[in-house]
Coordinates of C-alpha atoms in Angstrom, one line a residue:
Chain K
X1 CA 82.3 -69.2 -14.1
X2 CA 78.9 -70.5 -13.5
X3 CA 79.8 -73.2 -11.2
X4 CA 81.7 -71.0 -9.2
X5 CA 79.2 -68.9 -8.3
X6 CA 76.0 -71.1 -8.4
X7 CA 76.5 -72.2 -4.7
X8 CA 76.6 -68.8 -3.1
X9 CA 73.2 -67.7 -5.6
X10 CA 71.4 -70.2 -3.8
X11 CA 72.6 -69.2 -0.4
X12 CA 69.5 -69.3 1.6
X13 CA 69.0 -72.9 1.1
X14 CA 72.5 -73.4 2.9
X15 CA 71.4 -71.5 6.1
X16 CA 68.0 -73.4 7.0
X17 CA 66.0 -76.3 5.9
X18 CA 63.6 -75.1 3.2
X19 CA 59.9 -76.1 2.9
X20 CA 58.9 -78.0 0.1
X21 CA 56.6 -76.2 -2.0
X22 CA 53.9 -77.2 -4.3
X23 CA 51.5 -74.8 -6.5
X24 CA 47.5 -75.5 -6.9
X25 CA 46.1 -73.5 -9.9
X26 CA 42.2 -74.1 -10.0
X27 CA 40.0 -72.5 -12.2
X28 CA 42.0 -73.1 -15.5
X29 CA 40.1 -72.7 -18.5
X30 CA 41.5 -75.1 -20.9
X31 CA 40.5 -73.4 -24.2
X32 CA 40.7 -69.9 -23.3
X33 CA 44.2 -69.2 -21.0
X34 CA 46.6 -72.0 -21.9
X35 CA 49.3 -69.6 -22.1
X36 CA 48.6 -68.0 -18.6
X37 CA 48.5 -71.2 -16.9
X38 CA 51.7 -72.3 -18.8
X39 CA 53.3 -69.2 -17.4
X40 CA 52.2 -70.1 -14.0
X41 CA 53.5 -73.5 -14.6
X42 CA 56.7 -72.4 -15.7
X43 CA 57.3 -69.8 -13.0
X44 CA 56.6 -72.3 -10.4
X45 CA 59.1 -74.7 -11.9
X46 CA 61.7 -72.0 -12.4
X47 CA 61.4 -70.8 -8.7
X48 CA 61.6 -74.1 -7.0
X49 CA 58.2 -75.6 -6.4
X50 CA 58.1 -79.2 -6.9
X51 CA 54.6 -79.8 -8.8
X52 CA 51.8 -77.9 -10.1
X53 CA 48.3 -79.3 -9.4
X54 CA 46.1 -78.1 -12.2
X55 CA 42.4 -78.2 -11.9
X56 CA 40.6 -79.0 -14.2
X57 CA 43.2 -81.1 -15.8
X58 CA 44.7 -80.0 -19.4
X59 CA 46.7 -82.8 -20.9
X60 CA 48.3 -80.7 -23.6
X61 CA 49.5 -78.3 -21.3
X62 CA 50.8 -81.1 -19.0
X63 CA 52.7 -82.2 -22.0
X64 CA 54.3 -79.1 -22.9
X65 CA 55.7 -78.3 -19.0
X66 CA 57.0 -82.2 -19.3
X67 CA 59.0 -81.5 -22.5
X68 CA 60.5 -78.5 -20.6
X69 CA 61.5 -80.2 -17.7
X70 CA 62.9 -83.0 -19.9
X71 CA 65.3 -80.5 -21.7
X72 CA 65.9 -78.0 -18.8
X73 CA 66.1 -80.4 -16.1
X74 CA 64.5 -81.2 -12.8
X75 CA 61.5 -83.3 -11.8
X76 CA 58.8 -80.8 -11.8
X77 CA 55.3 -82.0 -13.5
X78 CA 51.9 -80.8 -13.9
X79 CA 49.6 -83.1 -12.0
X80 CA 45.8 -83.5 -13.1
X81 CA 43.3 -83.0 -10.1
X82 CA 39.9 -83.7 -10.5
X83 CA 38.6 -82.5 -6.8
X84 CA 40.6 -79.7 -5.7
X85 CA 38.9 -79.9 -2.0
X86 CA 40.0 -83.1 -1.5
X87 CA 43.5 -81.9 -2.2
X88 CA 43.1 -79.2 0.0
X89 CA 41.8 -81.7 2.9
X90 CA 44.5 -84.1 2.4
X91 CA 47.5 -82.1 1.9
X92 CA 49.9 -82.8 4.5
X93 CA 51.2 -79.3 5.0
X94 CA 49.7 -75.6 5.0
X95 CA 47.6 -74.5 2.3
X96 CA 48.3 -70.8 1.4
X97 CA 46.0 -69.2 -0.8
X98 CA 47.5 -66.2 -2.5
X99 CA 44.9 -63.5 -2.8
X100 CA 45.2 -59.7 -3.1
X101 CA 42.8 -59.5 -0.4
X102 CA 44.7 -61.4 2.1
X103 CA 47.3 -60.7 5.0
X104 CA 50.7 -59.2 3.8
X105 CA 53.2 -61.8 2.6
X106 CA 55.8 -59.9 4.4
X107 CA 54.1 -60.4 7.8
X108 CA 53.5 -64.0 7.3
X109 CA 56.7 -65.1 5.7
X110 CA 58.4 -66.2 9.1
X111 CA 55.8 -68.4 9.9
X112 CA 55.5 -70.2 6.1
X113 CA 59.1 -70.9 6.3
X114 CA 58.7 -73.0 9.5
X115 CA 56.4 -75.5 7.6
X116 CA 57.9 -78.6 6.0
X117 CA 55.3 -78.6 3.2
X118 CA 53.3 -75.7 1.7
X119 CA 50.7 -75.7 -1.1
X120 CA 50.3 -72.2 -2.9
X121 CA 47.1 -71.9 -4.3
X122 CA 46.0 -69.4 -7.1
X123 CA 42.8 -69.2 -8.9
X124 CA 41.7 -67.5 -11.9
X125 CA 39.2 -64.6 -12.5
X126 CA 36.7 -65.8 -10.3
X127 CA 37.8 -67.7 -7.1
X128 CA 35.4 -70.2 -5.3
X129 CA 34.5 -68.5 -1.9
X130 CA 35.4 -71.7 0.0
X131 CA 39.1 -71.1 -1.1
X132 CA 39.1 -68.4 1.5
X133 CA 37.6 -70.9 4.2
X134 CA 39.7 -74.1 3.3
X135 CA 42.9 -72.2 3.4
X136 CA 45.1 -72.0 6.5
X137 CA 46.4 -68.6 5.2
X138 CA 45.1 -66.1 2.6
X139 CA 48.3 -64.1 1.9
X140 CA 48.5 -61.1 -0.3
X141 CA 51.4 -60.5 -2.6
X142 CA 50.9 -56.8 -2.5
X143 CA 47.5 -55.3 -2.2
X144 CA 46.7 -54.6 -5.9
X145 CA 45.4 -56.4 -8.5
X146 CA 48.0 -58.2 -10.7
X147 CA 48.8 -61.6 -11.8
X148 CA 48.7 -65.3 -10.5
X149 CA 52.1 -65.5 -12.4
X150 CA 53.7 -62.6 -10.5
X151 CA 52.1 -63.9 -6.9
X152 CA 53.8 -67.6 -7.5
X153 CA 56.8 -66.4 -8.6
X154 CA 57.4 -63.7 -5.9
X155 CA 56.3 -65.8 -3.0
X156 CA 58.6 -68.5 -4.1
X157 CA 61.3 -66.2 -4.5
X158 CA 60.8 -64.8 -1.1
X159 CA 60.5 -68.3 0.5
X160 CA 63.3 -70.2 -1.2
X161 CA 65.6 -67.5 -2.9
X162 CA 66.7 -66.6 -6.4
X163 CA 67.7 -69.8 -8.3
X164 CA 71.0 -69.5 -9.6
X165 CA 72.6 -71.3 -12.7
X166 CA 72.8 -75.0 -12.9
X167 CA 76.3 -76.9 -12.5
X168 CA 77.3 -79.1 -15.5
X169 CA 75.7 -82.3 -15.6
X170 CA 72.5 -81.3 -13.5
X171 CA 70.3 -81.0 -16.6
X172 CA 70.3 -82.1 -20.2
X173 CA 70.7 -78.4 -21.3
X174 CA 71.7 -75.4 -19.3
X175 CA 72.6 -71.7 -19.7
X176 CA 75.9 -70.2 -18.9
X177 CA 75.1 -66.8 -17.7
X178 CA 76.3 -64.2 -20.5
X179 CA 76.7 -60.7 -20.5
X180 CA 75.8 -60.5 -24.3
X181 CA 73.8 -63.1 -26.3
X182 CA 72.8 -66.7 -25.6
X183 CA 75.0 -69.3 -24.3
X184 CA 73.5 -72.9 -23.9
X185 CA 75.5 -76.0 -23.1
X186 CA 74.4 -79.6 -23.7
X187 CA 71.9 -81.5 -26.0
X188 CA 70.9 -79.6 -28.9
X189 CA 72.2 -76.5 -27.8
X190 CA 76.0 -76.8 -27.4
X191 CA 77.9 -74.1 -28.8
Chain X
X1 CA 45.3 -51.7 11.0
X2 CA 46.4 -51.1 7.5
X3 CA 47.6 -47.9 8.3
X4 CA 49.3 -48.9 11.3
X5 CA 51.8 -51.4 9.2
X6 CA 51.9 -49.9 6.0
X7 CA 54.9 -48.0 6.7
X8 CA 57.1 -51.0 7.9
X9 CA 56.2 -53.0 4.9
X10 CA 57.8 -50.4 2.7
X11 CA 60.8 -50.1 5.0
X12 CA 63.4 -50.6 2.0
X13 CA 62.4 -47.1 0.6
X14 CA 62.9 -45.3 3.9
X15 CA 66.3 -46.4 4.1
X16 CA 67.8 -45.3 0.8
X17 CA 66.5 -43.4 -2.4
X18 CA 65.2 -46.0 -4.7
X19 CA 65.5 -45.9 -8.6
X20 CA 62.5 -44.7 -10.6
X21 CA 61.7 -47.9 -12.5
X22 CA 60.0 -48.2 -16.0
X23 CA 59.1 -51.4 -18.0
X24 CA 59.4 -51.5 -21.9
X25 CA 57.4 -54.6 -23.5
X26 CA 58.3 -55.4 -27.0
X27 CA 57.0 -57.6 -29.5
X28 CA 53.7 -57.4 -28.2
X29 CA 51.1 -59.2 -30.3
X30 CA 47.7 -57.2 -30.1
X31 CA 45.5 -60.0 -31.3
X32 CA 47.1 -62.7 -29.4
X33 CA 48.5 -62.2 -26.1
X34 CA 46.5 -59.2 -24.6
X35 CA 46.0 -61.1 -21.4
X36 CA 49.9 -61.8 -21.0
X37 CA 50.8 -58.4 -21.8
X38 CA 48.0 -57.3 -19.3
X39 CA 49.5 -59.2 -16.7
X40 CA 53.0 -57.9 -17.3
X41 CA 51.3 -54.1 -16.9
X42 CA 49.4 -54.8 -13.9
X43 CA 52.5 -56.6 -12.1
X44 CA 54.7 -53.7 -13.4
X45 CA 52.0 -51.3 -11.7
X46 CA 51.5 -53.2 -8.5
X47 CA 55.3 -53.7 -7.9
X48 CA 56.0 -50.1 -8.3
X49 CA 57.2 -49.2 -12.0
X50 CA 56.0 -45.8 -13.0
X51 CA 54.9 -46.8 -16.5
X52 CA 54.8 -49.4 -19.3
X53 CA 56.2 -48.5 -22.7
X54 CA 54.4 -50.7 -25.1
X55 CA 55.4 -51.7 -28.5
X56 CA 53.5 -52.0 -30.9
X57 CA 51.1 -49.8 -29.0
X58 CA 47.4 -51.5 -28.1
X59 CA 44.9 -48.7 -27.4
X60 CA 42.4 -51.4 -25.8
X61 CA 44.8 -52.6 -23.3
X62 CA 46.1 -49.2 -22.3
X63 CA 42.5 -48.1 -21.6
X64 CA 42.3 -51.3 -19.5
X65 CA 45.1 -50.5 -17.2
X66 CA 44.2 -46.8 -17.2
X67 CA 40.6 -47.9 -15.7
X68 CA 42.5 -50.0 -13.0
X69 CA 44.8 -47.3 -12.1
X70 CA 41.6 -45.0 -12.0
X71 CA 40.1 -47.2 -9.1
X72 CA 43.1 -48.6 -7.4
X73 CA 45.2 -45.6 -7.2
X74 CA 48.6 -44.2 -8.6
X75 CA 49.5 -42.5 -11.8
X76 CA 50.8 -45.8 -13.7
X77 CA 49.9 -45.6 -17.3
X78 CA 50.7 -47.6 -20.5
X79 CA 52.6 -45.3 -22.9
X80 CA 52.6 -46.4 -26.8
X81 CA 55.6 -46.7 -28.5
X82 CA 56.0 -46.6 -32.3
X83 CA 60.2 -46.8 -32.2
X84 CA 61.5 -48.8 -29.3
X85 CA 65.2 -48.6 -30.6
X86 CA 64.9 -44.6 -30.3
X87 CA 63.4 -45.0 -26.9
X88 CA 66.5 -47.3 -25.7
X89 CA 68.9 -44.6 -27.2
X90 CA 67.2 -41.6 -25.4
X91 CA 66.1 -43.3 -22.3
X92 CA 68.1 -41.0 -19.3
X93 CA 68.9 -44.1 -17.2
X94 CA 70.1 -48.0 -17.2
X95 CA 68.5 -50.2 -20.0
X96 CA 68.1 -53.5 -18.2
X97 CA 67.1 -56.5 -20.5
X98 CA 65.5 -59.3 -18.7
X99 CA 66.5 -62.5 -20.3
X100 CA 67.3 -66.0 -18.8
X101 CA 70.7 -66.0 -20.7
X102 CA 72.0 -62.8 -18.9
X103 CA 73.8 -62.6 -15.7
X104 CA 72.1 -63.5 -12.3
X105 CA 70.0 -60.7 -10.8
X106 CA 71.4 -61.4 -7.4
X107 CA 74.9 -60.3 -9.0
X108 CA 73.8 -57.0 -10.5
X109 CA 71.2 -55.6 -8.1
X110 CA 73.7 -53.6 -6.0
X111 CA 74.7 -51.9 -9.4
X112 CA 71.0 -51.6 -10.4
X113 CA 70.1 -49.9 -7.1
X114 CA 72.5 -47.2 -7.7
X115 CA 70.8 -45.7 -10.7
X116 CA 68.2 -43.0 -10.4
X117 CA 66.3 -44.5 -13.6
X118 CA 66.0 -47.8 -14.9
X119 CA 64.3 -49.4 -17.6
X120 CA 63.4 -53.1 -17.5
X121 CA 62.6 -54.6 -20.8
X122 CA 61.0 -57.7 -21.6
X123 CA 60.4 -59.3 -24.8
X124 CA 57.9 -61.9 -26.1
X125 CA 58.7 -65.2 -27.6
X126 CA 61.4 -64.1 -30.3
X127 CA 63.4 -61.2 -29.1
X128 CA 65.1 -59.2 -31.7
X129 CA 69.1 -59.8 -31.3
X130 CA 70.0 -56.2 -31.2
X131 CA 68.2 -56.1 -27.8
X132 CA 71.3 -57.7 -26.3
X133 CA 73.5 -55.1 -27.8
X134 CA 71.6 -52.2 -26.8
X135 CA 71.1 -52.9 -23.3
X136 CA 73.3 -52.0 -20.7
X137 CA 72.6 -55.2 -18.7
X138 CA 71.0 -58.5 -19.9
X139 CA 69.8 -59.6 -16.6
X140 CA 68.7 -63.3 -15.8
X141 CA 65.9 -63.7 -13.1
X142 CA 66.6 -67.6 -12.7
X143 CA 68.3 -69.4 -15.7
X144 CA 65.2 -71.0 -16.8
X145 CA 62.4 -70.5 -19.2
X146 CA 59.4 -68.9 -17.3
X147 CA 57.7 -65.7 -17.7
X148 CA 57.9 -62.1 -18.4
X149 CA 55.4 -61.7 -15.9
X150 CA 57.2 -63.0 -13.1
X151 CA 61.0 -61.5 -14.3
X152 CA 59.2 -58.0 -14.0
X153 CA 57.7 -58.9 -10.7
X154 CA 60.9 -60.5 -9.0
X155 CA 63.0 -57.7 -10.2
X156 CA 60.9 -55.0 -9.1
X157 CA 60.4 -56.6 -5.6
X158 CA 63.9 -57.2 -5.3
X159 CA 64.7 -53.6 -6.2
X160 CA 61.8 -51.9 -4.4
X161 CA 60.6 -54.3 -1.5
X162 CA 57.0 -55.6 -1.4
X163 CA 54.4 -52.9 -1.6
X164 CA 52.3 -52.8 1.4
X165 CA 48.6 -52.0 1.8
X166 CA 47.8 -48.4 1.2
X167 CA 46.6 -45.7 3.6
X168 CA 43.2 -44.0 3.7
X169 CA 42.9 -41.4 0.8
X170 CA 45.7 -42.8 -1.2
X171 CA 43.2 -44.0 -3.8
X172 CA 39.6 -44.2 -4.7
X173 CA 39.3 -47.6 -3.7
X174 CA 41.9 -49.9 -1.3
X175 CA 42.1 -53.1 0.1
X176 CA 42.2 -53.6 3.8
X177 CA 44.1 -57.0 4.5
X178 CA 42.0 -59.7 5.6
X179 CA 42.5 -63.2 7.1
X180 CA 39.2 -64.6 5.6
X181 CA 37.7 -63.0 2.8
X182 CA 37.5 -59.7 1.2
X183 CA 37.5 -56.2 2.5
X184 CA 37.6 -53.4 0.0
X185 CA 37.0 -49.6 1.3
X186 CA 36.0 -47.0 -1.1
X187 CA 34.2 -45.7 -4.2
X188 CA 32.1 -48.9 -5.5
X189 CA 33.5 -51.3 -2.8
X190 CA 32.7 -49.9 0.5
X191 CA 31.6 -52.6 3.0

């Protein structure tokens, strides 16, 4: 069941080469918002980003996400970043700052989709003003206050499409879509 | 500029009648995760839900969201819910539980779009098993662990489209999309 439909669910990727996307989260506060940044990382991973750079670094958070990738598959990792400005300068692709003050995502999507590498940058409550200057695009996912988790997820979904279920063998454990209840197949979850 | 483009950004709504969507967040822990539930509420509001039912109730959170709606426009509110099972029973539309174990969103979207009213339900870490039974649909926004914030945002975006900028007069204060920096027009933010 899952195998039969997973191809079509990922149909956008079959039509054209998709950009490789990474996320940079700046302004993380290790003591205060581990859960929120964890959700940013999990959303980045689930919707197809290759990695999440994190400033300032947070080893515990990185370990939690590594454990998720270990169980649920894929090579996604949280990469510690001491100097985010240096990362922006050297990144070999377009830097896209997600901010409600930016230009509409709908408008800029066709241009973003042409890049081979994209870095989506999300800040916390207080974003350093330089970020607006150092980014190639400042892009609004809606023009209302909401959430960096939502901004990352929706942007990735619009760029890469909705991720379908995995096929057998693609991850140590995987979900088999179910109308009621939970079906997990694989290590620790076989039913 | 904002007025000229906002119509086309909301183009999906011009083509067919869209469902009226509400969100129900169950398993909120007022002491522990006010920020995460705040992000669920803000994402629900920004991506076009009419209201968010919250169980258990959290007056402080509801007040914070009311203040956002007061400034940034729209009638979105957080509605306290003591008995969520009763809400599910009496809701005059389809109940859609968002869970990574469910059937793919891509697959069920055409059916959801035909309802006049939808209630999107998201749980916390531990979801009561009855939720799977009492929901008309159990729907997966990707089949990986991520975030209720992302699940709500992506589902709303797929159902209703990306929200464009507001027109003059639509809210006390509104953002004028900008390639660099911040432009807010209206009470307290005029520039």
